[in-house]
Coordinates of C-alpha atoms and ligand atoms in Angstrom, one line a residue:
M383 CA 87.8 100.5 69.1
A384 CA 88.6 102.7 66.2
A385 CA 89.5 106.2 67.3
N386 CA 87.6 109.2 66.0
S387 CA 90.6 111.4 65.4
D388 CA 88.6 114.2 63.7
I389 CA 87.3 115.6 67.0
T390 CA 89.5 118.4 68.3
P391 CA 90.1 118.4 72.0
D392 CA 89.6 121.5 74.1
F393 CA 93.4 121.7 74.8
D394 CA 96.5 120.2 73.5
A395 CA 97.5 119.4 77.1
V396 CA 96.1 119.6 80.6
V397 CA 98.8 120.0 83.2
I398 CA 97.9 119.3 86.9
G399 CA 99.7 121.4 89.4
A400 CA 101.5 124.8 89.4
G401 CA 104.7 124.1 91.3
F402 CA 108.1 123.8 89.7
A403 CA 106.9 121.0 87.5
G404 CA 103.7 122.5 86.3
L405 CA 105.1 126.0 85.7
G406 CA 108.1 124.7 83.8
M407 CA 106.0 122.3 81.7
L408 CA 103.5 125.0 80.9
R409 CA 106.2 127.5 79.8
R410 CA 108.0 124.9 77.7
L411 CA 105.0 123.5 75.8
R412 CA 103.4 126.9 75.3
E413 CA 106.5 128.8 74.3
E414 CA 108.5 126.2 72.5
L415 CA 105.8 124.0 70.9
G416 CA 103.1 126.6 70.7
M417 CA 100.6 124.3 72.3
S418 CA 97.3 125.3 74.0
I419 CA 97.6 124.4 77.7
Q420 CA 95.3 124.4 80.7
V421 CA 96.8 124.1 84.1
Y422 CA 94.7 123.3 87.1
E423 CA 96.0 124.1 90.6
A424 CA 94.3 123.3 93.9
G425 CA 96.0 126.2 95.7
A426 CA 95.0 129.8 95.4
G427 CA 98.5 130.6 94.0
V428 CA 101.5 129.0 92.4
G429 CA 104.2 127.2 94.3
G430 CA 103.1 123.6 94.9
T431 CA 105.0 122.2 97.8
W432 CA 106.1 125.7 98.7
Y433 CA 102.6 127.0 98.7
W434 CA 101.4 124.4 101.2
N435 CA 104.4 123.8 103.5
R436 CA 104.5 127.1 105.4
Y437 CA 105.4 125.7 108.8
P438 CA 108.0 127.5 111.0
G439 CA 111.5 126.8 109.8
A440 CA 110.4 125.5 106.3
R441 CA 113.4 125.6 104.0
C442 CA 114.9 123.6 101.2
D443 CA 117.9 121.4 101.8
S444 CA 119.4 122.3 98.4
E445 CA 121.7 125.3 98.2
S446 CA 119.7 128.2 96.8
Y447 CA 122.0 128.9 93.7
V448 CA 121.0 125.5 92.3
Y449 CA 117.4 125.3 93.6
C450 CA 115.9 127.1 90.6
F451 CA 115.1 126.8 87.0
S452 CA 118.0 126.8 84.5
F453 CA 116.0 127.4 81.3
S454 CA 116.5 131.2 81.3
K455 CA 120.0 132.6 81.5
E456 CA 118.6 136.0 82.2
L457 CA 116.5 134.8 85.1
L458 CA 119.6 133.1 86.6
Q459 CA 121.6 136.3 86.4
D460 CA 118.8 138.5 87.7
W461 CA 117.5 136.5 90.7
N462 CA 119.3 136.9 94.0
W463 CA 118.7 134.6 96.9
S464 CA 119.3 135.9 100.3
G465 CA 120.2 132.6 102.2
K466 CA 122.6 129.8 101.6
Y467 CA 119.5 127.5 101.7
P468 CA 116.3 129.1 100.4
E469 CA 113.5 129.6 102.9
Q470 CA 109.9 128.8 102.0
P471 CA 108.7 132.4 101.7
E472 CA 111.6 133.2 99.3
I473 CA 111.0 130.1 97.2
L474 CA 107.4 131.1 96.9
S475 CA 108.4 134.6 95.9
Y476 CA 110.7 133.1 93.3
L477 CA 108.0 131.0 91.8
N478 CA 105.6 133.9 91.7
H479 CA 108.3 135.9 90.0
V480 CA 108.7 133.1 87.4
A481 CA 104.9 133.0 86.9
D482 CA 104.7 136.8 86.3
R483 CA 107.9 137.1 84.3
F484 CA 106.8 134.4 81.8
D485 CA 103.2 135.4 81.9
L486 CA 102.1 132.0 83.0
R487 CA 99.0 132.8 85.1
R488 CA 96.8 133.3 82.2
N489 CA 96.8 129.5 81.6
I490 CA 96.3 128.5 85.2
Q491 CA 93.0 128.0 86.9
F492 CA 93.6 128.3 90.7
N493 CA 91.4 126.9 93.5
T494 CA 90.6 124.0 91.3
R495 CA 91.4 120.4 92.2
V496 CA 91.3 117.7 89.4
T497 CA 89.0 115.0 90.6
S498 CA 89.1 112.6 87.6
A499 CA 91.0 112.0 84.4
K500 CA 89.7 109.4 82.0
F501 CA 91.2 108.2 78.7
L502 CA 88.5 108.1 76.0
E503 CA 89.3 105.4 73.6
D504 CA 87.0 106.6 70.9
T505 CA 88.8 109.9 70.5
N506 CA 92.2 109.2 72.0
H507 CA 91.6 112.2 74.3
W508 CA 91.8 112.6 78.0
Q509 CA 88.7 113.9 79.7
I510 CA 89.4 115.8 82.9
E511 CA 87.0 116.9 85.5
T512 CA 87.5 119.2 88.4
D513 CA 85.8 120.0 91.7
Q514 CA 84.7 123.3 90.2
G515 CA 82.6 121.6 87.6
D516 CA 85.0 121.8 84.7
R517 CA 84.9 119.0 82.2
V518 CA 87.5 119.4 79.4
T519 CA 89.3 117.2 76.9
A520 CA 93.0 117.2 76.0
R521 CA 95.4 115.2 73.9
F522 CA 98.0 114.9 76.6
L523 CA 97.6 114.7 80.4
I524 CA 100.7 115.8 82.4
T525 CA 100.9 115.5 86.1
G526 CA 103.0 117.9 88.1
I527 CA 101.4 117.0 91.4
G528 CA 104.6 116.4 93.5
C529 CA 105.8 113.3 95.2
I530 CA 105.2 114.4 98.7
S531 CA 102.0 116.4 98.7
A532 CA 99.3 114.1 100.0
G533 CA 99.5 114.8 103.8
N534 CA 99.4 111.9 106.3
V535 CA 97.5 112.7 109.5
P536 CA 97.6 109.4 111.3
E537 CA 94.3 107.9 112.5
I538 CA 94.6 108.4 116.2
T539 CA 91.5 108.0 118.3
G540 CA 90.0 111.2 119.7
L541 CA 91.5 113.8 117.4
D542 CA 88.0 115.2 116.8
S543 CA 87.6 115.7 120.5
F544 CA 90.8 117.8 120.9
E545 CA 89.8 121.3 122.2
G546 CA 93.0 123.1 121.1
D547 CA 94.3 123.7 117.6
W548 CA 96.0 121.2 115.4
Y549 CA 97.9 121.5 112.2
H550 CA 99.7 119.3 109.7
T551 CA 103.0 120.8 108.4
G552 CA 102.0 120.1 104.8
S553 CA 98.9 122.2 104.9
W554 CA 99.9 125.1 107.2
P555 CA 97.7 128.1 107.6
H556 CA 98.6 131.3 105.7
E557 CA 98.3 133.4 108.8
E558 CA 101.0 133.1 111.5
V559 CA 100.4 130.5 114.2
D560 CA 101.1 132.1 117.5
F561 CA 103.0 129.7 119.8
D562 CA 103.8 132.3 122.4
G563 CA 103.0 131.1 125.9
K564 CA 101.5 127.9 124.5
R565 CA 102.0 124.2 125.4
V566 CA 102.8 122.6 122.1
A567 CA 103.2 119.0 120.9
V568 CA 105.1 118.0 117.7
I569 CA 104.5 114.5 116.5
G570 CA 107.1 113.3 114.0
T571 CA 110.8 113.9 113.5
G572 CA 111.3 113.7 109.7
S573 CA 112.6 116.7 107.7
S574 CA 109.6 118.8 108.6
G575 CA 109.8 118.1 112.3
V576 CA 113.5 118.6 112.5
Q577 CA 113.1 122.0 110.8
A578 CA 110.1 123.1 112.8
I579 CA 111.1 121.9 116.3
P580 CA 114.0 124.3 117.0
V581 CA 111.9 127.3 115.8
I582 CA 108.8 126.4 117.7
A583 CA 110.9 125.7 120.8
E584 CA 112.0 129.3 120.8
Q585 CA 108.4 130.6 120.9
A586 CA 106.4 128.1 122.9
K587 CA 106.1 128.0 126.6
R588 CA 106.6 124.2 126.5
L589 CA 107.4 121.9 123.6
T590 CA 106.9 118.2 123.8
V591 CA 108.3 116.1 120.9
F592 CA 106.8 112.7 120.2
Q593 CA 109.4 110.7 118.4
R594 CA 108.8 107.3 116.8
T595 CA 112.2 106.9 115.1
P596 CA 115.4 108.8 116.2
Q597 CA 117.1 110.6 113.3
Y598 CA 120.5 111.1 111.9
T599 CA 120.9 114.7 111.0
I600 CA 123.8 116.9 109.9
P601 CA 124.1 120.6 110.7
A602 CA 123.1 122.7 107.7
R603 CA 125.3 125.6 108.7
H604 CA 122.7 127.9 107.3
E605 CA 123.7 131.5 106.8
T606 CA 123.2 134.4 104.6
V607 CA 124.3 133.8 101.1
D608 CA 128.0 134.4 100.3
R609 CA 127.7 137.2 97.8
R610 CA 131.3 137.0 96.7
F611 CA 130.9 133.3 95.9
I612 CA 127.7 134.0 93.9
E613 CA 129.0 136.9 92.0
E614 CA 132.5 135.5 91.3
E615 CA 132.1 131.8 91.1
V616 CA 128.5 131.0 90.4
K617 CA 127.0 133.6 88.0
P618 CA 129.9 133.7 85.5
N619 CA 130.0 129.9 85.5
Y620 CA 126.4 128.9 85.5
D621 CA 126.6 126.9 82.3
D622 CA 129.3 124.6 83.7
I623 CA 127.5 124.4 87.1
W624 CA 124.3 123.1 85.5
E625 CA 126.2 120.7 83.2
K626 CA 127.9 119.2 86.2
A627 CA 124.6 119.0 88.2
R628 CA 122.7 117.4 85.3
W629 CA 125.2 114.6 85.0
S630 CA 125.8 114.1 88.7
K631 CA 124.4 111.4 91.0
S632 CA 122.2 113.7 93.0
G633 CA 121.6 116.9 90.9
F634 CA 124.3 118.9 92.7
P635 CA 127.4 120.4 91.0
V636 CA 129.7 118.6 93.4
D637 CA 132.2 115.7 93.0
A638 CA 131.0 112.6 94.9
S639 CA 133.8 110.9 96.8
E640 CA 135.2 107.8 95.4
R641 CA 137.0 106.7 98.5
S642 CA 136.1 103.8 100.7
A643 CA 135.6 104.5 104.4
L644 CA 137.3 101.1 105.1
E645 CA 140.4 101.8 103.2
V646 CA 141.6 104.8 105.1
T647 CA 143.1 104.9 108.6
A648 CA 140.8 105.6 111.6
E649 CA 142.4 109.0 111.9
E650 CA 141.8 109.9 108.3
R651 CA 138.3 108.8 108.5
L652 CA 137.5 110.8 111.6
E653 CA 139.2 113.9 110.0
T654 CA 137.0 113.5 107.0
Y655 CA 133.8 113.2 109.0
E656 CA 134.8 116.1 111.2
A657 CA 135.6 118.3 108.2
F658 CA 132.2 117.6 106.5
W659 CA 130.3 118.0 109.8
A660 CA 132.0 121.4 110.2
K661 CA 131.2 122.4 106.7
G662 CA 127.6 121.1 107.0
G663 CA 124.9 120.3 104.5
A664 CA 124.3 117.4 102.1
G665 CA 128.0 117.0 101.4
F666 CA 128.4 114.7 104.3
T667 CA 126.4 112.0 102.4
Y668 CA 128.2 112.3 99.1
G669 CA 131.5 113.9 99.9
T670 CA 132.9 111.7 102.6
F671 CA 133.0 108.1 101.4
E672 CA 131.4 106.4 98.5
D673 CA 130.6 103.1 100.3
I674 CA 128.7 104.5 103.2
R675 CA 125.6 104.3 100.9
T676 CA 126.1 100.7 100.0
D677 CA 128.4 98.9 102.5
R678 CA 127.0 98.3 106.0
R679 CA 130.5 98.2 107.6
A680 CA 131.5 101.4 106.0
N681 CA 128.1 102.9 106.9
D682 CA 128.6 101.9 110.5
T683 CA 131.5 104.3 110.8
A684 CA 129.4 107.2 109.6
S685 CA 126.4 106.2 111.7
E686 CA 128.6 105.9 114.8
F687 CA 130.3 109.3 114.1
I688 CA 126.9 111.0 114.1
R689 CA 125.9 109.2 117.3
S690 CA 129.1 110.4 118.9
K691 CA 128.0 114.0 118.0
I692 CA 124.6 113.5 119.5
R693 CA 126.3 112.3 122.8
E694 CA 128.6 115.3 122.6
I695 CA 125.8 117.9 122.0
V696 CA 122.9 116.7 124.2
K697 CA 123.5 117.1 127.9
D698 CA 120.8 114.9 129.5
P699 CA 121.9 111.2 129.3
E700 CA 118.3 109.9 129.1
T701 CA 117.5 112.2 126.3
V702 CA 120.7 111.2 124.5
E703 CA 119.6 107.5 124.8
R704 CA 116.3 108.3 123.2
L705 CA 117.8 110.4 120.4
L706 CA 120.4 107.8 119.3
P707 CA 119.4 106.2 116.1
T708 CA 120.5 102.6 116.3
D709 CA 117.7 100.7 114.4
H710 CA 118.6 101.8 110.9
P711 CA 121.8 103.0 109.2
F712 CA 122.6 106.6 108.3
G713 CA 121.1 107.4 104.8
S714 CA 118.5 104.6 104.8
K715 CA 115.9 107.2 105.5
R716 CA 116.1 110.6 103.8
A717 CA 119.3 112.3 104.9
L718 CA 118.4 115.3 106.9
I719 CA 120.2 118.6 107.6
D720 CA 119.2 120.8 110.5
T721 CA 119.8 124.0 112.4
N722 CA 120.2 123.5 116.1
Y723 CA 118.1 120.3 116.2
F724 CA 120.0 118.3 118.8
E725 CA 120.9 121.5 120.7
T726 CA 117.2 122.2 121.1
Y727 CA 116.9 119.3 123.5
N728 CA 119.1 121.2 126.0
R729 CA 116.5 123.8 126.4
E730 CA 114.5 123.8 129.7
N731 CA 111.2 124.1 127.9
V732 CA 111.7 121.0 125.6
E733 CA 110.9 117.4 126.4
L734 CA 111.3 114.3 124.2
V735 CA 108.8 111.4 124.5
D736 CA 109.7 108.1 123.0
I737 CA 106.5 106.8 121.4
R738 CA 108.3 103.7 120.0
H739 CA 108.3 102.3 123.6
S740 CA 105.3 104.1 124.9
P741 CA 102.9 104.6 121.9
I742 CA 100.2 107.2 121.7
Q743 CA 96.9 105.7 122.8
E744 CA 94.6 108.5 122.1
I745 CA 94.1 112.2 121.7
T746 CA 92.0 113.6 124.5
P747 CA 90.1 116.9 124.7
K748 CA 93.1 118.3 126.6
G749 CA 96.0 116.7 124.9
I750 CA 97.7 113.3 124.3
R751 CA 97.7 110.1 126.3
T752 CA 100.5 107.6 125.7
E753 CA 100.8 104.2 127.3
D754 CA 102.6 105.7 130.3
E755 CA 101.6 109.3 130.6
E756 CA 99.0 112.0 129.9
F757 CA 100.0 115.4 128.5
E758 CA 98.0 118.7 128.1
F759 CA 98.5 120.9 125.0
D760 CA 97.1 124.0 123.4
I761 CA 98.5 123.1 120.0
I762 CA 99.3 119.8 118.3
V763 CA 101.6 119.9 115.2
F764 CA 101.5 116.8 113.0
A765 CA 104.9 116.6 111.3
T766 CA 103.9 113.1 110.2
G767 CA 104.8 113.3 106.6
F768 CA 103.0 112.2 103.4
D769 CA 101.5 109.3 101.5
A770 CA 104.5 109.8 99.2
M771 CA 104.8 109.3 95.5
T772 CA 101.5 107.5 94.9
G773 CA 99.1 109.3 97.4
S774 CA 98.7 112.4 95.2
F775 CA 97.7 110.2 92.2
F776 CA 95.2 108.2 94.2
R777 CA 93.4 111.4 95.3
M778 CA 92.2 111.5 91.7
D779 CA 90.2 108.9 89.8
I780 CA 92.6 108.3 86.9
R781 CA 91.4 105.8 84.3
G782 CA 93.3 104.5 81.3
R783 CA 92.4 102.0 78.6
N784 CA 89.6 99.5 79.5
D785 CA 88.5 101.8 82.3
L786 CA 91.4 100.5 84.4
T787 CA 92.1 102.8 87.4
L788 CA 95.6 103.8 88.2
K789 CA 94.8 102.6 91.8
E790 CA 94.1 99.1 90.5
K791 CA 97.1 99.2 88.2
W792 CA 99.4 100.1 91.1
S793 CA 97.7 98.0 93.8
E794 CA 100.9 96.1 94.4
G795 CA 103.1 99.2 94.1
P796 CA 103.7 101.7 91.4
K797 CA 104.6 100.4 88.0
T798 CA 106.0 102.8 85.4
Y799 CA 108.4 103.0 82.4
L800 CA 111.2 105.4 83.3
G801 CA 109.0 107.0 85.9
L802 CA 107.4 108.9 83.1
Q803 CA 104.6 106.7 81.7
V804 CA 102.3 103.9 82.7
A805 CA 101.3 101.0 80.3
G806 CA 97.6 101.3 79.5
F807 CA 97.6 105.1 80.1
P808 CA 98.4 106.6 76.7
N809 CA 99.6 110.1 76.4
M810 CA 99.8 110.6 80.1
F811 CA 103.1 111.8 81.4
M812 CA 104.3 112.1 85.0
I813 CA 106.8 114.7 86.1
T814 CA 108.7 113.2 89.0
G815 CA 106.7 110.0 89.0
P816 CA 107.6 106.9 90.9
G817 CA 110.4 105.1 89.2
S818 CA 112.3 108.3 88.5
P819 CA 115.2 109.6 90.6
S820 CA 113.4 112.9 91.5
V821 CA 113.0 112.5 95.3
L822 CA 116.6 111.3 95.7
S823 CA 118.0 114.4 94.0
N824 CA 117.9 118.1 93.7
M825 CA 114.4 118.5 92.5
P826 CA 114.6 121.3 90.0
V827 CA 117.3 119.5 88.1
A828 CA 115.2 116.3 88.0
I829 CA 112.1 118.2 87.0
E830 CA 113.8 120.1 84.2
Q831 CA 115.1 116.8 82.7
H832 CA 111.6 115.4 82.7
I833 CA 110.1 118.6 81.2
E834 CA 112.7 118.6 78.4
W835 CA 112.3 114.9 77.7
V836 CA 108.5 114.9 77.7
S837 CA 108.4 118.0 75.5
D838 CA 110.9 116.5 73.0
F839 CA 108.8 113.4 72.9
I840 CA 105.6 115.3 72.3
E841 CA 107.4 117.2 69.5
F842 CA 108.5 113.9 68.0
L843 CA 104.9 112.6 68.1
S844 CA 103.5 115.8 66.6
E845 CA 106.0 115.9 63.8
R846 CA 105.0 112.4 62.8
S847 CA 101.3 112.9 63.4
I848 CA 101.3 110.0 65.9
K849 CA 98.1 110.1 67.9
T850 CA 99.1 108.1 71.0
A851 CA 102.2 106.9 72.8
E852 CA 102.1 104.5 75.6
A853 CA 104.6 102.5 77.5
D854 CA 104.9 98.9 76.4
L855 CA 104.1 96.5 79.2
D856 CA 107.3 94.6 78.7
A857 CA 109.4 97.8 78.9
E858 CA 107.5 98.8 82.1
T859 CA 108.2 95.4 83.7
V860 CA 111.9 95.6 82.8
W861 CA 112.1 99.1 84.2
V862 CA 110.3 98.2 87.5
S863 CA 112.8 95.3 88.0
H864 CA 115.7 97.6 87.2
V865 CA 114.5 100.1 89.8
N866 CA 114.3 97.3 92.4
E867 CA 117.6 95.8 91.4
I868 CA 119.4 99.2 91.8
A869 CA 117.9 99.8 95.2
E870 CA 118.5 96.3 96.5
P871 CA 122.2 96.7 97.6
T872 CA 121.7 100.2 99.0
M873 CA 121.1 101.3 102.6
F874 CA 117.6 102.4 101.5
M875 CA 116.3 98.9 102.0
L876 CA 117.2 98.9 105.6
A877 CA 114.7 101.3 107.1
N878 CA 111.0 101.8 107.4
S879 CA 110.9 104.9 105.2
W880 CA 108.4 106.7 103.0
Y881 CA 110.6 105.7 100.0
L882 CA 109.3 102.1 100.7
G883 CA 105.8 103.2 101.6
A884 CA 106.4 102.0 105.2
N885 CA 104.9 105.1 106.8
I886 CA 101.4 104.3 105.6
P887 CA 99.6 101.3 107.1
G888 CA 98.7 98.8 104.4
K889 CA 100.7 100.4 101.6
P890 CA 102.7 97.8 99.6
R891 CA 106.4 97.8 100.6
V892 CA 108.1 98.7 97.3
F893 CA 111.1 101.0 96.8
M894 CA 109.6 103.7 94.7
P895 CA 112.3 106.1 93.4
Y896 CA 115.1 105.2 91.0
A897 CA 118.4 105.1 93.0
G898 CA 120.8 104.9 90.1
G899 CA 121.5 108.6 90.1
I900 CA 120.3 111.4 88.0
G901 CA 123.1 111.4 85.4
T902 CA 122.7 107.7 84.7
Y903 CA 118.9 108.1 84.5
R904 CA 119.4 111.0 82.0
E905 CA 121.6 108.8 79.9
K906 CA 119.0 106.0 79.9
C907 CA 116.2 108.4 78.9
N908 CA 118.4 109.9 76.1
E909 CA 119.2 106.4 74.9
V910 CA 115.5 105.5 74.7
A911 CA 114.9 108.7 72.7
D912 CA 117.8 108.1 70.4
N913 CA 116.5 104.7 69.6
G914 CA 113.2 106.1 68.3
Y915 CA 111.6 106.1 71.8
E916 CA 112.0 102.4 72.2
G917 CA 109.7 100.8 74.8
F918 CA 106.8 102.9 73.7
I919 CA 103.8 101.8 71.6
F920 CA 102.6 104.3 69.1
G921 CA 99.0 104.6 68.1
S922 CA 98.8 103.3 64.5
A923 CA 102.6 103.0 64.3
S924 CA 104.9 100.1 64.6
R925 CA 105.6 98.6 68.0
K926 CA 109.2 98.8 69.1
R927 CA 110.5 96.3 71.7
P928 CA 112.6 97.5 74.6
S929 CA 116.2 96.5 74.8
L930 CA 116.9 97.8 78.3
T931 CA 118.2 95.1 80.5
A932 CA 118.2 95.2 84.3
S933 CA 122.0 95.2 84.5
Q934 CA 122.6 97.8 81.8
G935 CA 124.5 101.0 82.8
T936 CA 123.8 101.0 86.5
G937 CA 125.7 103.1 88.9
Ligands
LIG538 P1 108.6 112.2 107.0 O1 110.0 112.3 106.6 O2 107.8 111.1 106.5 O3 108.6 112.2 108.6 C1 107.4 111.9 109.3 C2 107.7 111.7 110.7 O4 106.5 111.5 111.4 C3 108.6 110.6 111.0 O5 109.4 110.9 112.1 C4 107.6 109.5 111.3 O6 108.2 108.4 112.1 C5 106.6 110.2 112.1 N1 105.3 109.5 112.0 C6 104.6 109.1 110.9 N2 103.5 108.5 111.2 C7 103.4 108.5 112.5 C8 102.5 108.0 113.5 N3 101.4 107.4 113.1 N4 102.8 108.2 114.8 C9 103.9 108.8 115.2 N5 104.8 109.3 114.4 C10 104.6 109.2 113.0 O7 107.8 113.6 106.6 P2 108.4 115.0 106.6 O8 107.2 115.9 106.4 O9 109.2 115.3 107.7 O10 109.3 115.1 105.3 C11 108.8 114.6 104.1 C12 109.7 115.0 103.0 O11 109.5 116.4 102.6 C13 111.1 115.0 103.3 O12 111.7 113.7 103.2 C14 111.7 115.9 102.3 O13 111.9 115.3 101.0 C15 110.7 117.0 102.2 P3 108.9 107.2 111.4 O14 110.2 107.7 111.0 O15 108.0 106.8 110.3 O16 108.9 106.1 112.5

C-alpha cells in the first residue's frame, strides 16, 4: 500500500514506561533531537520496576555508584547514595529526582496503561490506544516496559477462598504491610524471595518458606556506602569507570578473571573462593574463575564451595539437605546475592518446606495444603517471579504489518534483530528487548547503550528523510541463531530458569537474552551502524543485506 506521508502524526514518538528506559529515552529524544514525545506510564509515578517492587528488603544487586544514569556529569557528581547497594526507596527517590531535574513529567501521562499499538500501513504511523481512552499516532513506538515486570501468580486452586491477605512481590502495596505477630508464607526463593525472607522473618511470628528449587546465593556484604571510596576513587574518575563498564562483559567496571578453576591447585582455588565469599557481591561470579560459567567441571568446584558454606552456616541437618542446590549448576539461574539468607533458617520462627517433593495442592481459606501437610497463615507472599522478557509485551495488543500480532510473531519464542527491532514492525524499537544482553548485565549501562543507539538511528533516518526502518527478516534470523549459539555452551542452558521461559507453564523453551556480554554487543551494534545500519530495510530506500555471521566476534 502506498503510504500517505503528508499526514502529520500527533507525536514524533510514543514511549511506553517511565522507568530508567523511558525516562532516559524521553530526555534524549526531546533534548537532543528536539522531538515531540508522549510517555505513557501505568503507575502513578516514575520508577518502573522500582515503583512496583516495594517488598521488604527490595534492593538492587548492582553497587549504587554504577546503578544510575551516566549522561549528566553534574548529576553524577551531585547525587549521593547512602548504601553500598541501593535500596528500593532510594532508587525511587533518585528516579524522581531525575524526572524533576530534567523536567520530564510534563511529557508523561501517569495511571495510563497502553492497551494496543498498531502500525498503520497507509500513513506509516503507529496508532496507540490506552485504557484511559487515548488514541494517538506517532512516527516511532519505543517500549521501555522492562524485562521482568509482568508478575506471575501461579494458578493454584483455592486462592480466591483464602481469608487472609496475599501479595505478589512485584506489585507490592504502597502502605507498609504489617507482619508483626502474623503467620506468614513466602512462596518462591528467587532474588525477591531471598531478599524478602530475612526481613519478614524478623517481623513475623512465624515464617514458612515454600521452596521449589534450592538456591546458590553469595553474601552481598551490604553496608553503608564507603564515602572515602566514592569521593576519592569514584567521583574524580567517573569517565574511566563508565568507559570500563560500557565495554565490560556485565556492565560493571571490574576486571573479569581470566584464570581457569582447573589450572590452579586445590588450595589456591579454595583461597580464591574464600576471598570472594568474604568480599561478597557479584564479584564471585566474574572475579573468581573464567570457566565456572562455561565448563561443568570448573563450575562444580564453585557449586560445591557454596554448598559447603550452606552446610557450615545452617545448623539443622534436615534443613541443610533441603537447601542444598544439587539439580543445577551455580550461575545457571540468575546469580543471587543476599543478606543473612541462609542464617535466617537458624531462627526458631522459620521453617522451610520442600514443595519439589511435596507440592502445593491447594490454597485453603486458612492457608496452604501440600501433599503431606496443612498450614495456617494470615499472609501469603508470592515471590514467584515474572513472565519475563515477553510477558510485558503480550499484555498489549501490538500489531505490525499485515495486522500480524507480536504474540503470533513470537509464538515459538521471541525473534528480534539485536534485541532492538522486530521484522514486520517498522519504526518500533525495544529498550532491553529479548535478544539484548540487558538482564544479564548492570541494567542502566545496558539501557543507556540502547537509548544512545536508537536515538542515533532515529537521527540518521530523520537526516535522510527516511520514513520507515525495519529489521530485515534474514538479519533477524541470523541474530536469533547467534543468540542461541552464544548461550549453548554456557551454564544457562542447564537450569529451568526464567531466562528460558521455564517458569511459565506452556512458554516456549528458548534462551531469551544475549549472553555474549555487553561490550561485545556494543561492538556489534556499532558495526551495524557504521555499515549504514545494515540488516535494516528502509522505507523507499535501498535494502541492505546483513553480513553478521553466527560465529563473528563472540565472547
Ligand atoms: P524468580 O527469580 O523467577 O523466582 C521465582 C521463585 O518462585 C523461584 O524460586 C521459583 O521456583 C518460584 N516459583 C515460581 N513459580 C512457582 C510455582 N508455581 N510454585 C512454587 N514456586 C514457584 O523471580 P524473582 O522475583 O525472585 O526475581 C526476578 C528477577 O527480578 C531477578 O532475577 C532479578 O533480575 C530481579 P523455580 O526456581 O522456578 O523452581
